[in-house]
Amino acid sequence: MAVVVEPQQRVSLVHRGEVRGVPWVAVRPEAGEPPSRQSVRCAVCDRTLIFTVHGVAATRRRRVQRLAAAWAGFALALSGLIGACTADPDRSGDLTGALALLLFGVLLGYVSAVAAAEEAGITGHGTGRPFPARHTVAVLPPRPADMPELVCPRCGHHEDSPWGSHLRDSYVREEYEAARERLAEHRCGEPGPE
C-alpha cells in the first residue's frame, strides 16, 4: 500500500533497532517551491539530522519515476525469461546472458516497486533508499479511531503513546493501555514521571 502524501503530516524519525521514534510534523513546500530542509534530533544518538522534505507534486513525480523503473525491471525480467526459454542449448553464453537479464530485471523491478510504495518525499541520511539505514523516517498513519488522544480535561496534561504501521499492533495496544492508566493516575498540578 502506498504512503499517503499530505502538505503537513506526522512522521517519525526511527533509529535502527529502536521501536519508538521521535515524532515530528513534516511541512511540505508549496507547489513550485524548492524542497525545504528540516532538522530533527535523534533521541538515541543525540545527533541533529537535517532532512530534505519535497512537496506533494514532487513526491508524486518521484513515486512515478520509481514505478517506471519497476515496470522496466519487470519487462527486462520477462525478456530474460523468454531468452532463457528460447536460448540455443549449444551456446551457453546465450543462456547465461538471458539468466543474468532475468535476475537483474527481477531485482530492479522489486527494489523499485518497494521504493515507490514507501516513497514519502523525505530524503537524507539514507531515508528513501532501498537499503537499511541508521535512521529512517516513517509516515505515521492517522491515529486509530478507537484510540483517541489521552488528555486531561481539567489541566490539558497529555499522555503520549506510539502508533504507526511500522509498529506491531499488540505493542501499540499495550502502550496505549499503559498511557491510559498513567492518565487515570494523573493528578493535576503534579509533575508526571519523567
PDB file of N, CA, C and O in Angstrom, residues 49-85:
ATOM      1  N   LEU A  49      19.796  15.791  12.826  1.00  0.00           N
ATOM      2  CA  LEU A  49      19.799  15.341  11.442  1.00  0.00           C
ATOM      3  C   LEU A  49      18.957  16.287  10.599  1.00  0.00           C
ATOM      4  O   LEU A  49      17.884  16.718  11.028  1.00  0.00           O
ATOM      5  N   ILE A  50      19.454  16.610   9.423  1.00  0.00           N
ATOM      6  CA  ILE A  50      18.732  17.503   8.525  1.00  0.00           C
ATOM      7  C   ILE A  50      18.182  16.675   7.373  1.00  0.00           C
ATOM      8  O   ILE A  50      18.922  15.966   6.691  1.00  0.00           O
ATOM      9  N   PHE A  51      16.870  16.769   7.173  1.00  0.00           N
ATOM     10  CA  PHE A  51      16.194  16.034   6.118  1.00  0.00           C
ATOM     11  C   PHE A  51      15.651  17.003   5.076  1.00  0.00           C
ATOM     12  O   PHE A  51      15.271  18.128   5.402  1.00  0.00           O
ATOM     13  N   THR A  52      15.613  16.552   3.838  1.00  0.00           N
ATOM     14  CA  THR A  52      15.028  17.323   2.747  1.00  0.00           C
ATOM     15  C   THR A  52      13.595  16.855   2.574  1.00  0.00           C
ATOM     16  O   THR A  52      13.339  15.666   2.410  1.00  0.00           O
ATOM     17  N   VAL A  53      12.659  17.795   2.640  1.00  0.00           N
ATOM     18  CA  VAL A  53      11.238  17.480   2.523  1.00  0.00           C
ATOM     19  C   VAL A  53      10.744  18.029   1.184  1.00  0.00           C
ATOM     20  O   VAL A  53      10.809  19.229   0.932  1.00  0.00           O
ATOM     21  N   HIS A  54      10.285  17.135   0.327  1.00  0.00           N
ATOM     22  CA  HIS A  54       9.807  17.501  -1.007  1.00  0.00           C
ATOM     23  C   HIS A  54       8.311  17.799  -0.951  1.00  0.00           C
ATOM     24  O   HIS A  54       7.586  17.278  -0.105  1.00  0.00           O
ATOM     25  N   GLY A  55       7.852  18.619  -1.881  1.00  0.00           N
ATOM     26  CA  GLY A  55       6.436  18.961  -1.974  1.00  0.00           C
ATOM     27  C   GLY A  55       5.599  17.770  -2.404  1.00  0.00           C
ATOM     28  O   GLY A  55       6.112  16.719  -2.808  1.00  0.00           O
ATOM     29  N   VAL A  56       4.286  17.943  -2.356  1.00  0.00           N
ATOM     30  CA  VAL A  56       3.359  16.867  -2.704  1.00  0.00           C
ATOM     31  C   VAL A  56       3.533  16.454  -4.168  1.00  0.00           C
ATOM     32  O   VAL A  56       3.663  15.264  -4.479  1.00  0.00           O
ATOM     33  N   ALA A  57       3.564  17.424  -5.087  1.00  0.00           N
ATOM     34  CA  ALA A  57       3.700  17.103  -6.512  1.00  0.00           C
ATOM     35  C   ALA A  57       5.060  16.460  -6.795  1.00  0.00           C
ATOM     36  O   ALA A  57       5.148  15.502  -7.576  1.00  0.00           O
ATOM     37  N   ALA A  58       6.110  16.970  -6.170  1.00  0.00           N
ATOM     38  CA  ALA A  58       7.447  16.395  -6.374  1.00  0.00           C
ATOM     39  C   ALA A  58       7.508  14.963  -5.855  1.00  0.00           C
ATOM     40  O   ALA A  58       8.140  14.096  -6.470  1.00  0.00           O
ATOM     41  N   THR A  59       6.840  14.696  -4.755  1.00  0.00           N
ATOM     42  CA  THR A  59       6.819  13.344  -4.200  1.00  0.00           C
ATOM     43  C   THR A  59       6.074  12.405  -5.139  1.00  0.00           C
ATOM     44  O   THR A  59       6.503  11.273  -5.356  1.00  0.00           O
ATOM     45  N   ARG A  60       4.989  12.878  -5.701  1.00  0.00           N
ATOM     46  CA  ARG A  60       4.254  12.047  -6.664  1.00  0.00           C
ATOM     47  C   ARG A  60       5.112  11.757  -7.893  1.00  0.00           C
ATOM     48  O   ARG A  60       5.090  10.644  -8.427  1.00  0.00           O
ATOM     49  N   ARG A  61       5.875  12.763  -8.357  1.00  0.00           N
ATOM     50  CA  ARG A  61       6.774  12.539  -9.501  1.00  0.00           C
ATOM     51  C   ARG A  61       7.835  11.502  -9.151  1.00  0.00           C
ATOM     52  O   ARG A  61       8.154  10.626  -9.959  1.00  0.00           O
ATOM     53  N   ARG A  62       8.391  11.596  -7.951  1.00  0.00           N
ATOM     54  CA  ARG A  62       9.400  10.626  -7.519  1.00  0.00           C
ATOM     55  C   ARG A  62       8.797   9.225  -7.490  1.00  0.00           C
ATOM     56  O   ARG A  62       9.435   8.252  -7.876  1.00  0.00           O
ATOM     57  N   ARG A  63       7.567   9.108  -7.042  1.00  0.00           N
ATOM     58  CA  ARG A  63       6.898   7.804  -6.992  1.00  0.00           C
ATOM     59  C   ARG A  63       6.669   7.255  -8.403  1.00  0.00           C
ATOM     60  O   ARG A  63       6.896   6.071  -8.659  1.00  0.00           O
ATOM     61  N   VAL A  64       6.253   8.121  -9.337  1.00  0.00           N
ATOM     62  CA  VAL A  64       6.034   7.689 -10.721  1.00  0.00           C
ATOM     63  C   VAL A  64       7.351   7.236 -11.351  1.00  0.00           C
ATOM     64  O   VAL A  64       7.392   6.236 -12.070  1.00  0.00           O
ATOM     65  N   GLN A  65       8.438   7.952 -11.076  1.00  0.00           N
ATOM     66  CA  GLN A  65       9.744   7.550 -11.612  1.00  0.00           C
ATOM     67  C   GLN A  65      10.140   6.166 -11.104  1.00  0.00           C
ATOM     68  O   GLN A  65      10.656   5.338 -11.864  1.00  0.00           O
ATOM     69  N   ARG A  66       9.901   5.903  -9.841  1.00  0.00           N
ATOM     70  CA  ARG A  66      10.241   4.594  -9.284  1.00  0.00           C
ATOM     71  C   ARG A  66       9.336   3.491  -9.854  1.00  0.00           C
ATOM     72  O   ARG A  66       9.788   2.374 -10.102  1.00  0.00           O
ATOM     73  N   LEU A  67       8.068   3.822 -10.056  1.00  0.00           N
ATOM     74  CA  LEU A  67       7.164   2.847 -10.685  1.00  0.00           C
ATOM     75  C   LEU A  67       7.587   2.549 -12.116  1.00  0.00           C
ATOM     76  O   LEU A  67       7.523   1.395 -12.564  1.00  0.00           O
ATOM     77  N   ALA A  68       8.029   3.571 -12.840  1.00  0.00           N
ATOM     78  CA  ALA A  68       8.507   3.352 -14.210  1.00  0.00           C
ATOM     79  C   ALA A  68       9.736   2.442 -14.198  1.00  0.00           C
ATOM     80  O   ALA A  68       9.861   1.541 -15.044  1.00  0.00           O
ATOM     81  N   ALA A  69      10.631   2.652 -13.239  1.00  0.00           N
ATOM     82  CA  ALA A  69      11.810   1.781 -13.131  1.00  0.00           C
ATOM     83  C   ALA A  69      11.390   0.351 -12.783  1.00  0.00           C
ATOM     84  O   ALA A  69      11.987  -0.618 -13.278  1.00  0.00           O
ATOM     85  N   ALA A  70      10.355   0.211 -11.946  1.00  0.00           N
ATOM     86  CA  ALA A  70       9.874  -1.126 -11.589  1.00  0.00           C
ATOM     87  C   ALA A  70       9.321  -1.838 -12.829  1.00  0.00           C
ATOM     88  O   ALA A  70       9.643  -3.004 -13.075  1.00  0.00           O
ATOM     89  N   TRP A  71       8.505  -1.151 -13.598  1.00  0.00           N
ATOM     90  CA  TRP A  71       7.946  -1.760 -14.813  1.00  0.00           C
ATOM     91  C   TRP A  71       9.044  -2.101 -15.807  1.00  0.00           C
ATOM     92  O   TRP A  71       9.000  -3.151 -16.463  1.00  0.00           O
ATOM     93  N   ALA A  72      10.043  -1.223 -15.920  1.00  0.00           N
ATOM     94  CA  ALA A  72      11.166  -1.508 -16.821  1.00  0.00           C
ATOM     95  C   ALA A  72      11.923  -2.748 -16.343  1.00  0.00           C
ATOM     96  O   ALA A  72      12.318  -3.598 -17.152  1.00  0.00           O
ATOM     97  N   GLY A  73      12.120  -2.862 -15.037  1.00  0.00           N
ATOM     98  CA  GLY A  73      12.796  -4.039 -14.490  1.00  0.00           C
ATOM     99  C   GLY A  73      12.025  -5.315 -14.765  1.00  0.00           C
ATOM    100  O   GLY A  73      12.604  -6.333 -15.173  1.00  0.00           O
ATOM    101  N   PHE A  74      10.706  -5.266 -14.590  1.00  0.00           N
ATOM    102  CA  PHE A  74       9.913  -6.464 -14.845  1.00  0.00           C
ATOM    103  C   PHE A  74       9.880  -6.801 -16.336  1.00  0.00           C
ATOM    104  O   PHE A  74       9.835  -7.976 -16.714  1.00  0.00           O
ATOM    105  N   ALA A  75       9.921  -5.778 -17.190  1.00  0.00           N
ATOM    106  CA  ALA A  75       9.994  -6.027 -18.639  1.00  0.00           C
ATOM    107  C   ALA A  75      11.335  -6.691 -18.995  1.00  0.00           C
ATOM    108  O   ALA A  75      11.382  -7.614 -19.815  1.00  0.00           O
ATOM    109  N   LEU A  76      12.419  -6.239 -18.367  1.00  0.00           N
ATOM    110  CA  LEU A  76      13.726  -6.883 -18.575  1.00  0.00           C
ATOM    111  C   LEU A  76      13.690  -8.336 -18.110  1.00  0.00           C
ATOM    112  O   LEU A  76      14.251  -9.220 -18.766  1.00  0.00           O
ATOM    113  N   ALA A  77      13.051  -8.564 -16.974  1.00  0.00           N
ATOM    114  CA  ALA A  77      12.956  -9.931 -16.450  1.00  0.00           C
ATOM    115  C   ALA A  77      12.181 -10.817 -17.420  1.00  0.00           C
ATOM    116  O   ALA A  77      12.564 -11.972 -17.674  1.00  0.00           O
ATOM    117  N   LEU A  78      11.109 -10.289 -17.977  1.00  0.00           N
ATOM    118  CA  LEU A  78      10.332 -11.052 -18.951  1.00  0.00           C
ATOM    119  C   LEU A  78      11.172 -11.355 -20.198  1.00  0.00           C
ATOM    120  O   LEU A  78      11.154 -12.473 -20.715  1.00  0.00           O
ATOM    121  N   SER A  79      11.932 -10.363 -20.642  1.00  0.00           N
ATOM    122  CA  SER A  79      12.821 -10.582 -21.792  1.00  0.00           C
ATOM    123  C   SER A  79      13.859 -11.655 -21.486  1.00  0.00           C
ATOM    124  O   SER A  79      14.158 -12.508 -22.332  1.00  0.00           O
ATOM    125  N   GLY A  80      14.396 -11.602 -20.283  1.00  0.00           N
ATOM    126  CA  GLY A  80      15.369 -12.615 -19.876  1.00  0.00           C
ATOM    127  C   GLY A  80      14.750 -13.997 -19.806  1.00  0.00           C
ATOM    128  O   GLY A  80      15.379 -14.997 -20.196  1.00  0.00           O
ATOM    129  N   LEU A  81      13.531 -14.074 -19.323  1.00  0.00           N
ATOM    130  CA  LEU A  81      12.838 -15.360 -19.246  1.00  0.00           C
ATOM    131  C   LEU A  81      12.583 -15.922 -20.644  1.00  0.00           C
ATOM    132  O   LEU A  81      12.829 -17.112 -20.897  1.00  0.00           O
ATOM    133  N   ILE A  82      12.107 -15.066 -21.533  1.00  0.00           N
ATOM    134  CA  ILE A  82      11.876 -15.517 -22.914  1.00  0.00           C
ATOM    135  C   ILE A  82      13.193 -15.945 -23.550  1.00  0.00           C
ATOM    136  O   ILE A  82      13.278 -16.984 -24.221  1.00  0.00           O
ATOM    137  N   GLY A  83      14.259 -15.157 -23.307  1.00  0.00           N
ATOM    138  CA  GLY A  83      15.572 -15.506 -23.839  1.00  0.00           C
ATOM    139  C   GLY A  83      16.081 -16.822 -23.290  1.00  0.00           C
ATOM    140  O   GLY A  83      16.673 -17.630 -24.022  1.00  0.00           O
ATOM    141  N   ALA A  84      15.856 -17.080 -22.009  1.00  0.00           N
ATOM    142  CA  ALA A  84      16.308 -18.343 -21.403  1.00  0.00           C
ATOM    143  C   ALA A  84      15.533 -19.529 -21.974  1.00  0.00           C
ATOM    144  O   ALA A  84      16.091 -20.613 -22.176  1.00  0.00           O
ATOM    145  N   CYS A  85      14.243 -19.326 -22.246  1.00  0.00           N
ATOM    146  CA  CYS A  85      13.426 -20.421 -22.787  1.00  0.00           C
ATOM    147  C   CYS A  85      13.747 -20.717 -24.254  1.00  0.00           C
ATOM    148  O   CYS A  85      13.576 -21.842 -24.717  1.00  0.00           O
TER     149      CYS A  85
END
